[in-house]
Amino acid sequence: MKKLQFLLLVCILTFTVSCGQQKRYVSYKVQEGETMRDIADRLDMKTKDLLRLNPDVSRRPEANTVIVIPNPKLKNSTSTSTPSSEEEPTTIETIEDSISEPEENDTVYQQTIIEYETHEVQKGETVYRITKQYGITKDDLLKYNPEYTNIESNNLSIGQVLKVKEIKKTITIDKEEVLAKFLTHTVKSKETMYSLTRFYNVSKEDILRLNPEYPDLADNKLSIGQLLKIKPIEEVNEAENYTFYKDFIEEDTSINLAILLPFRADEYVEKSSKDIFEKNQLANMVTDFYMGAEIAIDSIKKQGVNVHVNVFDTGNRGNNIEAILNENKLENTDVVIGPFYSDKAEVVAKGVNVPVIFPHYSNNQEKFSSSKLVKTAPEKTRYVDYLTSYLKDSYKDQEIFVVGDDKSESNRLVSKVVSELKQHDSINNIHILKPEKGYIKRERFSKKMSSKRHNWVIIASEENVVVADALNSMIGLPDEVNVQVFSPNKGSAYYRIDNNKLANINFTYVSDTYTDEEAIETKTFTEKYLQANNTIPSDYAIKGFDITYDILMRLASGEDLDTTFKKGASLRVENKFDYRKKVFGSSSNNGLFVVKYNKDLSLSRLR
């Protein structure tokens, strides 16, 4: 009854204010991925107050849900009464940009953007003179030009181009036309230009070029609700997941996490740390993974999530797991990370009713059948598909060579590569090279390679001799012959090759990890890990952090993991998590990268 009374009161209030000159409340259509908390933050009000205005709306409403919000144009008004027709109410720019009353046809809509009049500083000009010339204050000049901190001390440099006047401009956007021609992104709260360029693997210059109507992008300024063009639709790979998972933390979220790792503490009681870790790959892997996970847990806790952690030693080959299950030690758990052994992962999945996160790659993971299991490492069969997909998208009349070792696994791989590439309308001729008398002569490459066309060499073998033989043939080719060597993955054979040689042949491969050293996430994690452990993080430490952080952040949304998997891919320190669930099976991560060696031995992400 009270709920009905409140609804009637809201309706009466809405009707009453609609009769006045300025509405106190307006309708707002929820955008894809927005939460009530996002909207409340932009309106500078409490989430619970917005929920009171909309008692039948959940905290995470579906896209296009119409809700009631306070009129942003009344925000910051100096008068508490309804403004007269001559008064111009103060408005909040970000809200005005992104919130408007929904129309019957919202495929064409108007958006307010801000452009600036500029002034180039001449000899003898001062801050005072410029502010008087344009009728602005020094504070205005500082606000328009935050990059020029010298304005504060009244210092200017000849040739500086200053923004001196805001010009509000209304533009009309045909959303259907934009969506038909471009991959797009609608800006959500807390997103940055850097996070967008990193996720979509485009440059800031690319986004600026495609979105000239938003000049503030040059200063890394985004407005919630902006529809940004990311890349032309013809450059979009259909196999790639361009849905960006947006981190969200539900208020008062609590997560019970269990970690199952083979610490084997009972065996190491009498041993020194040197004896434990020297030449003991498993001990190093497990310890590094856990130390990375610890930093992830601490980070999630500091963001307001109550994380309760129980760590279990599964012992040698997981011998303690049966006892852990029989004693119901995982009874109140929301998610399990571990165990390390694939055969024990199925055992744990049968013994609990929550997701079980398998934390690394195993040759046996393809056989997983439990719907509770989540495989964090992509299947190896995905690597070839990902490479051939990239090659087909990038093909521009290259000469193509596929190198095998004539063994059954290599022959299968050669056949798959050739079959996939020939699905491209323009790829007809592919040279297949296999060893004769144990090796491949350089002449077999050079006779067919063109100095007028780019040459691709795809190595479908992991044999040390075949890989070394093929790469040496590439290195000895004439300078005018342009070659790029590809592999579905960088196996152990490539670690025997000098990196300078790999750089000289533009070595390109598929990887399940890629580290952007400039990313703030990378720098922050490295600093925290160094501070906590007095050493830089290993690959397994980063894996421990990425997996734990991603799973906890998804659960912190208040939704189950399967639901979050459908909402998009996430990019952490060096791992991409793009989960797909089989109808009657486990969830698999399809997050892969195409990576190329540069001349300076750095790596570039091509996809």
PDB file of C-alpha atoms in Angstrom, residues 421-572:
ATOM      1  CA  LEU A 421      43.394 -19.237 -46.269  1.00  0.00           C
ATOM      2  CA  LYS A 422      41.881 -20.496 -49.523  1.00  0.00           C
ATOM      3  CA  GLN A 423      38.467 -19.460 -48.255  1.00  0.00           C
ATOM      4  CA  HIS A 424      39.624 -15.937 -49.117  1.00  0.00           C
ATOM      5  CA  ASP A 425      38.388 -15.040 -52.617  1.00  0.00           C
ATOM      6  CA  SER A 426      41.795 -13.761 -53.766  1.00  0.00           C
ATOM      7  CA  ILE A 427      44.100 -16.415 -52.278  1.00  0.00           C
ATOM      8  CA  ASN A 428      44.643 -19.157 -54.836  1.00  0.00           C
ATOM      9  CA  ASN A 429      48.344 -20.018 -54.923  1.00  0.00           C
ATOM     10  CA  ILE A 430      50.032 -21.214 -51.709  1.00  0.00           C
ATOM     11  CA  HIS A 431      53.523 -22.784 -51.735  1.00  0.00           C
ATOM     12  CA  ILE A 432      53.859 -25.748 -49.345  1.00  0.00           C
ATOM     13  CA  LEU A 433      57.449 -26.572 -48.355  1.00  0.00           C
ATOM     14  CA  LYS A 434      58.568 -29.652 -46.411  1.00  0.00           C
ATOM     15  CA  PRO A 435      62.074 -31.018 -45.703  1.00  0.00           C
ATOM     16  CA  GLU A 436      63.883 -33.040 -48.317  1.00  0.00           C
ATOM     17  CA  LYS A 437      66.684 -35.207 -46.902  1.00  0.00           C
ATOM     18  CA  GLY A 438      66.193 -33.546 -43.530  1.00  0.00           C
ATOM     19  CA  TYR A 439      66.215 -29.854 -44.462  1.00  0.00           C
ATOM     20  CA  ILE A 440      64.735 -27.203 -46.744  1.00  0.00           C
ATOM     21  CA  LYS A 441      67.187 -25.552 -49.142  1.00  0.00           C
ATOM     22  CA  ARG A 442      67.170 -21.765 -49.196  1.00  0.00           C
ATOM     23  CA  GLU A 443      66.757 -21.847 -52.986  1.00  0.00           C
ATOM     24  CA  ARG A 444      63.306 -23.388 -52.580  1.00  0.00           C
ATOM     25  CA  PHE A 445      62.234 -20.140 -50.958  1.00  0.00           C
ATOM     26  CA  SER A 446      64.251 -17.671 -53.023  1.00  0.00           C
ATOM     27  CA  LYS A 447      63.193 -19.075 -56.416  1.00  0.00           C
ATOM     28  CA  LYS A 448      59.528 -18.380 -55.688  1.00  0.00           C
ATOM     29  CA  MET A 449      59.815 -15.223 -53.601  1.00  0.00           C
ATOM     30  CA  SER A 450      59.151 -11.905 -55.268  1.00  0.00           C
ATOM     31  CA  SER A 451      61.001  -8.638 -54.714  1.00  0.00           C
ATOM     32  CA  LYS A 452      57.899  -6.802 -55.946  1.00  0.00           C
ATOM     33  CA  ARG A 453      55.459  -8.449 -53.555  1.00  0.00           C
ATOM     34  CA  HIS A 454      55.434  -8.872 -49.803  1.00  0.00           C
ATOM     35  CA  ASN A 455      56.184 -12.487 -48.828  1.00  0.00           C
ATOM     36  CA  TRP A 456      54.502 -14.349 -45.979  1.00  0.00           C
ATOM     37  CA  VAL A 457      56.063 -17.492 -44.497  1.00  0.00           C
ATOM     38  CA  ILE A 458      53.837 -19.463 -42.108  1.00  0.00           C
ATOM     39  CA  ILE A 459      55.678 -22.094 -40.059  1.00  0.00           C
ATOM     40  CA  ALA A 460      53.394 -25.022 -39.169  1.00  0.00           C
ATOM     41  CA  SER A 461      55.943 -27.007 -37.215  1.00  0.00           C
ATOM     42  CA  GLU A 462      57.434 -27.032 -33.721  1.00  0.00           C
ATOM     43  CA  GLU A 463      60.505 -29.096 -34.658  1.00  0.00           C
ATOM     44  CA  ASN A 464      63.680 -27.260 -33.563  1.00  0.00           C
ATOM     45  CA  VAL A 465      65.618 -28.138 -36.721  1.00  0.00           C
ATOM     46  CA  VAL A 466      62.824 -27.220 -39.148  1.00  0.00           C
ATOM     47  CA  VAL A 467      62.137 -23.890 -37.405  1.00  0.00           C
ATOM     48  CA  ALA A 468      65.839 -22.953 -37.259  1.00  0.00           C
ATOM     49  CA  ASP A 469      66.361 -24.042 -40.872  1.00  0.00           C
ATOM     50  CA  ALA A 470      63.438 -21.972 -42.169  1.00  0.00           C
ATOM     51  CA  LEU A 471      64.364 -18.873 -40.169  1.00  0.00           C
ATOM     52  CA  ASN A 472      67.999 -19.007 -41.289  1.00  0.00           C
ATOM     53  CA  SER A 473      66.814 -19.189 -44.902  1.00  0.00           C
ATOM     54  CA  MET A 474      64.773 -16.020 -44.342  1.00  0.00           C
ATOM     55  CA  ILE A 475      67.687 -14.164 -42.782  1.00  0.00           C
ATOM     56  CA  GLY A 476      69.964 -14.941 -45.710  1.00  0.00           C
ATOM     57  CA  LEU A 477      67.606 -13.565 -48.400  1.00  0.00           C
ATOM     58  CA  PRO A 478      68.534 -10.490 -50.512  1.00  0.00           C
ATOM     59  CA  ASP A 479      67.724  -7.114 -48.946  1.00  0.00           C
ATOM     60  CA  GLU A 480      65.143  -6.264 -51.602  1.00  0.00           C
ATOM     61  CA  VAL A 481      63.012  -9.275 -50.645  1.00  0.00           C
ATOM     62  CA  ASN A 482      60.470  -8.295 -47.999  1.00  0.00           C
ATOM     63  CA  VAL A 483      59.539 -11.179 -45.670  1.00  0.00           C
ATOM     64  CA  GLN A 484      57.292 -11.596 -42.656  1.00  0.00           C
ATOM     65  CA  VAL A 485      57.362 -14.909 -40.760  1.00  0.00           C
ATOM     66  CA  PHE A 486      54.278 -16.159 -38.871  1.00  0.00           C
ATOM     67  CA  SER A 487      53.651 -18.930 -36.356  1.00  0.00           C
ATOM     68  CA  PRO A 488      50.425 -19.970 -34.577  1.00  0.00           C
ATOM     69  CA  ASN A 489      52.374 -19.680 -31.322  1.00  0.00           C
ATOM     70  CA  LYS A 490      55.849 -18.975 -30.050  1.00  0.00           C
ATOM     71  CA  GLY A 491      56.860 -22.476 -28.978  1.00  0.00           C
ATOM     72  CA  SER A 492      60.110 -23.582 -27.352  1.00  0.00           C
ATOM     73  CA  ALA A 493      61.871 -23.790 -30.748  1.00  0.00           C
ATOM     74  CA  TYR A 494      61.779 -19.996 -31.042  1.00  0.00           C
ATOM     75  CA  TYR A 495      63.439 -19.450 -27.674  1.00  0.00           C
ATOM     76  CA  ARG A 496      66.589 -20.949 -29.227  1.00  0.00           C
ATOM     77  CA  ILE A 497      66.623 -18.180 -31.858  1.00  0.00           C
ATOM     78  CA  ASP A 498      68.289 -14.842 -31.203  1.00  0.00           C
ATOM     79  CA  ASN A 499      65.668 -12.111 -30.776  1.00  0.00           C
ATOM     80  CA  ASN A 500      67.488  -9.849 -33.231  1.00  0.00           C
ATOM     81  CA  LYS A 501      66.972 -12.487 -35.909  1.00  0.00           C
ATOM     82  CA  LEU A 502      63.278 -12.674 -35.067  1.00  0.00           C
ATOM     83  CA  ALA A 503      63.022  -8.888 -35.312  1.00  0.00           C
ATOM     84  CA  ASN A 504      64.767  -8.861 -38.709  1.00  0.00           C
ATOM     85  CA  ILE A 505      62.123 -11.163 -40.192  1.00  0.00           C
ATOM     86  CA  ASN A 506      59.181  -9.329 -38.552  1.00  0.00           C
ATOM     87  CA  PHE A 507      58.338 -12.462 -36.577  1.00  0.00           C
ATOM     88  CA  THR A 508      54.617 -12.493 -35.805  1.00  0.00           C
ATOM     89  CA  TYR A 509      52.760 -14.996 -33.649  1.00  0.00           C
ATOM     90  CA  VAL A 510      49.588 -15.638 -31.658  1.00  0.00           C
ATOM     91  CA  SER A 511      49.844 -15.263 -27.888  1.00  0.00           C
ATOM     92  CA  ASP A 512      47.461 -15.499 -24.940  1.00  0.00           C
ATOM     93  CA  THR A 513      49.309 -12.633 -23.230  1.00  0.00           C
ATOM     94  CA  TYR A 514      50.438  -9.145 -24.202  1.00  0.00           C
ATOM     95  CA  THR A 515      51.893  -6.523 -21.898  1.00  0.00           C
ATOM     96  CA  ASP A 516      51.519  -2.832 -22.621  1.00  0.00           C
ATOM     97  CA  GLU A 517      54.309  -1.323 -20.541  1.00  0.00           C
ATOM     98  CA  GLU A 518      52.719   2.136 -20.742  1.00  0.00           C
ATOM     99  CA  ALA A 519      49.378   1.009 -19.343  1.00  0.00           C
ATOM    100  CA  ILE A 520      48.606   2.421 -15.903  1.00  0.00           C
ATOM    101  CA  GLU A 521      47.394  -1.057 -14.855  1.00  0.00           C
ATOM    102  CA  THR A 522      50.789  -2.550 -15.707  1.00  0.00           C
ATOM    103  CA  LYS A 523      52.751   0.129 -13.873  1.00  0.00           C
ATOM    104  CA  THR A 524      50.514   0.012 -10.795  1.00  0.00           C
ATOM    105  CA  PHE A 525      50.680  -3.764 -10.463  1.00  0.00           C
ATOM    106  CA  THR A 526      54.450  -3.888 -11.005  1.00  0.00           C
ATOM    107  CA  GLU A 527      55.008  -1.225  -8.331  1.00  0.00           C
ATOM    108  CA  LYS A 528      52.763  -3.013  -5.817  1.00  0.00           C
ATOM    109  CA  TYR A 529      54.363  -6.375  -6.485  1.00  0.00           C
ATOM    110  CA  LEU A 530      57.890  -4.957  -6.223  1.00  0.00           C
ATOM    111  CA  GLN A 531      57.023  -3.227  -2.964  1.00  0.00           C
ATOM    112  CA  ALA A 532      55.448  -6.375  -1.464  1.00  0.00           C
ATOM    113  CA  ASN A 533      57.937  -8.978  -2.699  1.00  0.00           C
ATOM    114  CA  ASN A 534      61.138  -7.076  -3.472  1.00  0.00           C
ATOM    115  CA  THR A 535      61.246  -8.470  -7.019  1.00  0.00           C
ATOM    116  CA  ILE A 536      59.541  -7.912 -10.340  1.00  0.00           C
ATOM    117  CA  PRO A 537      56.525 -10.141 -11.111  1.00  0.00           C
ATOM    118  CA  SER A 538      56.922 -13.334 -13.131  1.00  0.00           C
ATOM    119  CA  ASP A 539      54.425 -14.442 -15.778  1.00  0.00           C
ATOM    120  CA  TYR A 540      52.689 -16.631 -13.197  1.00  0.00           C
ATOM    121  CA  ALA A 541      52.446 -13.771 -10.721  1.00  0.00           C
ATOM    122  CA  ILE A 542      50.737 -11.642 -13.390  1.00  0.00           C
ATOM    123  CA  LYS A 543      48.460 -14.579 -14.243  1.00  0.00           C
ATOM    124  CA  GLY A 544      47.541 -14.958 -10.561  1.00  0.00           C
ATOM    125  CA  PHE A 545      46.658 -11.273 -10.372  1.00  0.00           C
ATOM    126  CA  ASP A 546      44.755 -11.076 -13.651  1.00  0.00           C
ATOM    127  CA  ILE A 547      42.620 -14.183 -13.102  1.00  0.00           C
ATOM    128  CA  THR A 548      41.790 -13.375  -9.484  1.00  0.00           C
ATOM    129  CA  TYR A 549      41.083  -9.688 -10.125  1.00  0.00           C
ATOM    130  CA  ASP A 550      38.885 -10.389 -13.145  1.00  0.00           C
ATOM    131  CA  ILE A 551      36.796 -13.072 -11.421  1.00  0.00           C
ATOM    132  CA  LEU A 552      36.336 -11.038  -8.226  1.00  0.00           C
ATOM    133  CA  MET A 553      35.495  -7.855 -10.153  1.00  0.00           C
ATOM    134  CA  ARG A 554      32.846  -9.681 -12.197  1.00  0.00           C
ATOM    135  CA  LEU A 555      31.300 -11.201  -9.062  1.00  0.00           C
ATOM    136  CA  ALA A 556      31.397  -7.794  -7.349  1.00  0.00           C
ATOM    137  CA  SER A 557      28.762  -6.664  -9.855  1.00  0.00           C
ATOM    138  CA  GLY A 558      26.225  -8.734  -7.942  1.00  0.00           C
ATOM    139  CA  GLU A 559      25.620 -10.959 -10.977  1.00  0.00           C
ATOM    140  CA  ASP A 560      26.677 -14.538 -11.602  1.00  0.00           C
ATOM    141  CA  LEU A 561      29.753 -15.185 -13.740  1.00  0.00           C
ATOM    142  CA  ASP A 562      27.834 -16.579 -16.730  1.00  0.00           C
ATOM    143  CA  THR A 563      25.835 -13.350 -16.966  1.00  0.00           C
ATOM    144  CA  THR A 564      28.976 -11.215 -16.870  1.00  0.00           C
ATOM    145  CA  PHE A 565      30.625 -13.396 -19.526  1.00  0.00           C
ATOM    146  CA  LYS A 566      27.824 -12.448 -21.923  1.00  0.00           C
ATOM    147  CA  LYS A 567      28.426  -8.744 -21.256  1.00  0.00           C
ATOM    148  CA  GLY A 568      31.820  -8.565 -22.906  1.00  0.00           C
ATOM    149  CA  ALA A 569      35.558  -9.106 -22.810  1.00  0.00           C
ATOM    150  CA  SER A 570      37.913  -7.598 -20.226  1.00  0.00           C
ATOM    151  CA  LEU A 571      41.553  -6.627 -20.585  1.00  0.00           C
ATOM    152  CA  ARG A 572      43.723  -6.809 -17.465  1.00  0.00           C
TER     153      ARG A 572
END
